[in-house]
XYZ file of C-alpha atoms in Angstrom:
195
model
C -9.220 1.155 30.891
C -8.899 -2.144 30.297
C -12.436 -2.982 29.893
C -12.730 0.361 27.053
C -10.055 -1.268 25.278
C -11.462 -4.938 25.585
C -14.577 -3.514 23.722
C -13.106 -1.561 21.357
C -10.683 -4.507 20.310
C -13.887 -6.907 20.016
C -15.425 -5.484 16.851
C -11.745 -5.496 15.212
C -11.159 -8.780 16.016
C -14.353 -10.033 14.900
C -13.712 -7.926 11.119
C -10.635 -9.620 11.237
C -11.404 -13.269 11.835
C -14.336 -12.747 9.479
C -11.863 -11.499 6.573
C -9.442 -14.601 7.240
C -12.513 -16.888 7.123
C -13.940 -15.140 3.798
C -10.155 -15.817 2.192
C -10.265 -19.028 3.224
C -13.345 -20.107 1.965
C -12.317 -18.158 -1.053
C -9.046 -19.266 -1.985
C -9.344 -22.729 -0.705
C -10.907 -24.323 -3.918
C -7.414 -23.226 -5.768
C -5.497 -25.112 -2.949
C -5.375 -27.933 -5.952
C -2.780 -25.493 -7.925
C -0.614 -25.470 -5.044
C 0.291 -23.396 -2.387
C 2.670 -20.799 -5.013
C -0.597 -20.201 -6.778
C -2.098 -19.232 -4.119
C 0.128 -17.042 -3.015
C 0.725 -15.388 -6.233
C -3.066 -14.766 -6.679
C -3.257 -13.213 -2.948
C -0.268 -11.316 -3.739
C -1.889 -10.006 -6.958
C -5.464 -9.088 -5.097
C -3.602 -7.581 -2.670
C -1.731 -5.267 -4.892
C -4.860 -4.611 -7.068
C -6.913 -3.474 -3.622
C -3.920 -1.215 -2.897
C -4.060 0.374 -6.347
C -7.575 0.838 -6.115
C -7.574 2.551 -2.753
C -4.814 4.518 -3.588
C -6.768 6.004 -6.638
C -10.212 6.242 -4.849
C -9.427 7.140 -0.769
C -8.928 10.552 -0.353
C -9.947 12.438 2.482
C -11.228 16.062 2.754
C -8.646 16.719 5.390
C -6.040 15.591 2.715
C -7.851 17.673 -0.089
C -8.028 21.082 2.235
C -4.256 20.490 3.349
C -2.823 20.031 -0.393
C -5.037 23.189 -1.111
C -3.213 24.993 1.687
C -0.235 24.076 0.837
C 0.021 24.979 -3.034
C -1.663 28.397 -1.784
C 1.306 29.417 0.462
C 3.621 27.959 -2.040
C 1.994 30.508 -4.786
C 2.179 33.318 -1.838
C 5.845 32.341 -1.349
C 6.876 32.263 -4.889
C 5.164 35.625 -5.877
C 7.203 37.376 -2.668
C 10.206 36.060 -4.197
C 9.421 37.847 -7.583
C 9.279 40.871 -5.876
C 11.764 43.205 -7.430
C 13.945 43.941 -4.290
C 15.612 40.835 -4.354
C 16.623 40.990 -0.814
C 13.379 41.781 0.584
C 11.837 38.875 -1.582
C 13.959 36.864 0.205
C 12.727 38.096 3.737
C 9.194 38.124 2.509
C 9.855 34.387 1.517
C 11.365 33.498 4.804
C 8.781 35.386 6.523
C 6.278 32.925 4.865
C 8.291 29.991 5.344
C 8.426 30.362 9.183
C 5.131 31.650 9.237
C 2.366 28.956 7.050
C 4.906 27.125 4.678
C 6.043 25.257 7.139
C 3.064 24.274 8.662
C 1.431 23.332 5.987
C 3.629 21.480 4.104
C 4.340 19.224 7.265
C 0.244 18.773 7.743
C 0.206 17.786 3.651
C 2.941 15.466 4.315
C 1.852 13.505 7.530
C -1.938 13.426 6.183
C -0.677 12.083 2.845
C 1.697 9.489 4.809
C -1.295 8.357 7.148
C -3.450 8.135 3.598
C -0.457 5.892 1.853
C -0.232 3.752 5.229
C -3.737 2.817 5.293
C -4.248 2.749 1.512
C -1.178 0.409 0.814
C 0.834 -0.675 3.990
C -1.641 -1.994 6.354
C -3.534 -4.185 3.360
C -0.279 -5.797 2.631
C 0.553 -6.143 6.313
C -2.922 -7.842 6.892
C -1.934 -10.240 3.661
C 1.732 -11.012 4.782
C -0.029 -12.036 8.406
C -2.668 -14.213 6.854
C 0.063 -15.969 4.216
C 2.684 -16.329 7.099
C -0.586 -17.874 9.798
C -2.066 -20.121 7.267
C 0.737 -21.670 5.202
C 3.480 -22.541 7.868
C 5.976 -25.113 7.255
C 3.557 -27.642 9.455
C 0.092 -26.428 7.621
C 2.165 -27.083 3.884
C 3.652 -30.290 5.419
C -0.294 -31.379 6.361
C -2.085 -29.933 3.107
C 0.600 -30.362 0.362
C 2.763 -32.921 1.792
C 6.022 -30.656 1.740
C 7.699 -28.053 4.058
C 8.397 -25.528 1.490
C 6.684 -24.112 -1.390
C 9.974 -24.651 -3.092
C 12.703 -26.413 -2.616
C 15.701 -26.819 -5.123
C 19.738 -26.991 -5.481
C 22.047 -25.626 -7.241
C 25.196 -28.077 -8.086
C 26.301 -30.483 -5.522
C 25.196 -27.406 -2.160
C 22.571 -28.013 0.139
C 18.859 -27.539 -1.080
C 17.543 -24.126 -0.966
C 13.858 -23.563 0.622
C 11.566 -20.853 -0.126
C 9.264 -20.517 2.270
C 6.157 -19.010 1.963
C 7.380 -15.417 3.436
C 9.810 -15.460 1.308
C 7.562 -16.601 -1.806
C 5.024 -13.771 -1.019
C 7.146 -10.832 -0.787
C 8.520 -12.357 -4.420
C 5.149 -12.264 -5.767
C 4.298 -9.063 -4.070
C 7.241 -7.266 -6.181
C 6.115 -9.534 -9.049
C 2.670 -8.228 -8.814
C 3.388 -4.986 -8.629
C 5.288 -4.992 -11.806
C 2.732 -7.115 -13.658
C 0.377 -4.470 -12.446
C 2.334 -1.938 -13.996
C 2.601 -3.634 -17.432
C -1.081 -4.385 -17.367
C -2.298 -1.068 -16.479
C 0.347 0.458 -19.551
C -1.142 -2.252 -21.900
C -4.755 -0.712 -21.158
C -4.263 2.624 -21.348
C -2.187 2.577 -24.721
C -5.346 0.053 -26.055
C -7.749 2.617 -24.845
C -6.013 4.804 -26.679
C -5.866 3.589 -29.701
C -9.502 2.405 -29.765
C -10.264 6.232 -28.719
C -8.246 7.481 -31.482
C -10.022 5.434 -34.191
C-alpha cells in the first residue's frame, strides 16, 4: 500500500514543485516593487483564476444532478397543486422521501465538490505558497525587513503585518476589485452594444 501511495504522490509532488518554480520565475522580477505588491498580484491572480474556473468548470455529473433535482422539484410542485389538499401533501411527502431528498443531497454535494475544486484548492495552494516563500526569515534576507508592513499607532508597540495577514487582506480586496471591474466592463459592454 505504501508503495502505491508513493507512486501516486510522486507526480503530484512533481506538479506542485514545477508550479512553485514557475510562479517564482514569473514573479521574481516584480520583487523590486516589494513583497506587498507581489503578494497583492498573487492574490488578484488567484481570484481571477477561481472566477474563470467557477464559470467554465462544470462536470457532466453536476449537470445531470441539477436536471434530476429540478425534475423532482417540478414533480413535487405539481403534486402540491392537486385539488385535494391533503392528498397533495401526502403525494409531495412521498416524492420528498422517495426521490427529491436524494436528488437534492447528491446535487448539493456535487456542487460543494465543484466549489472546493474551483475555489478553495487554488486559494489554499496560494496560501501555502505565500507562507512558505515569504517567511519572516526570507523577507529579512531578500528585503531587509521581517514584516510586510510595520507601523505604530501613537505610543503603543508597533503593529507587524505578516505575509499571511497581508495575503488575506489582499484576497478580500481582490474579490472586491474583481467584482467592481466586472460591473464596469458589463456596463461599458452594454453601452457599446446599445449604440
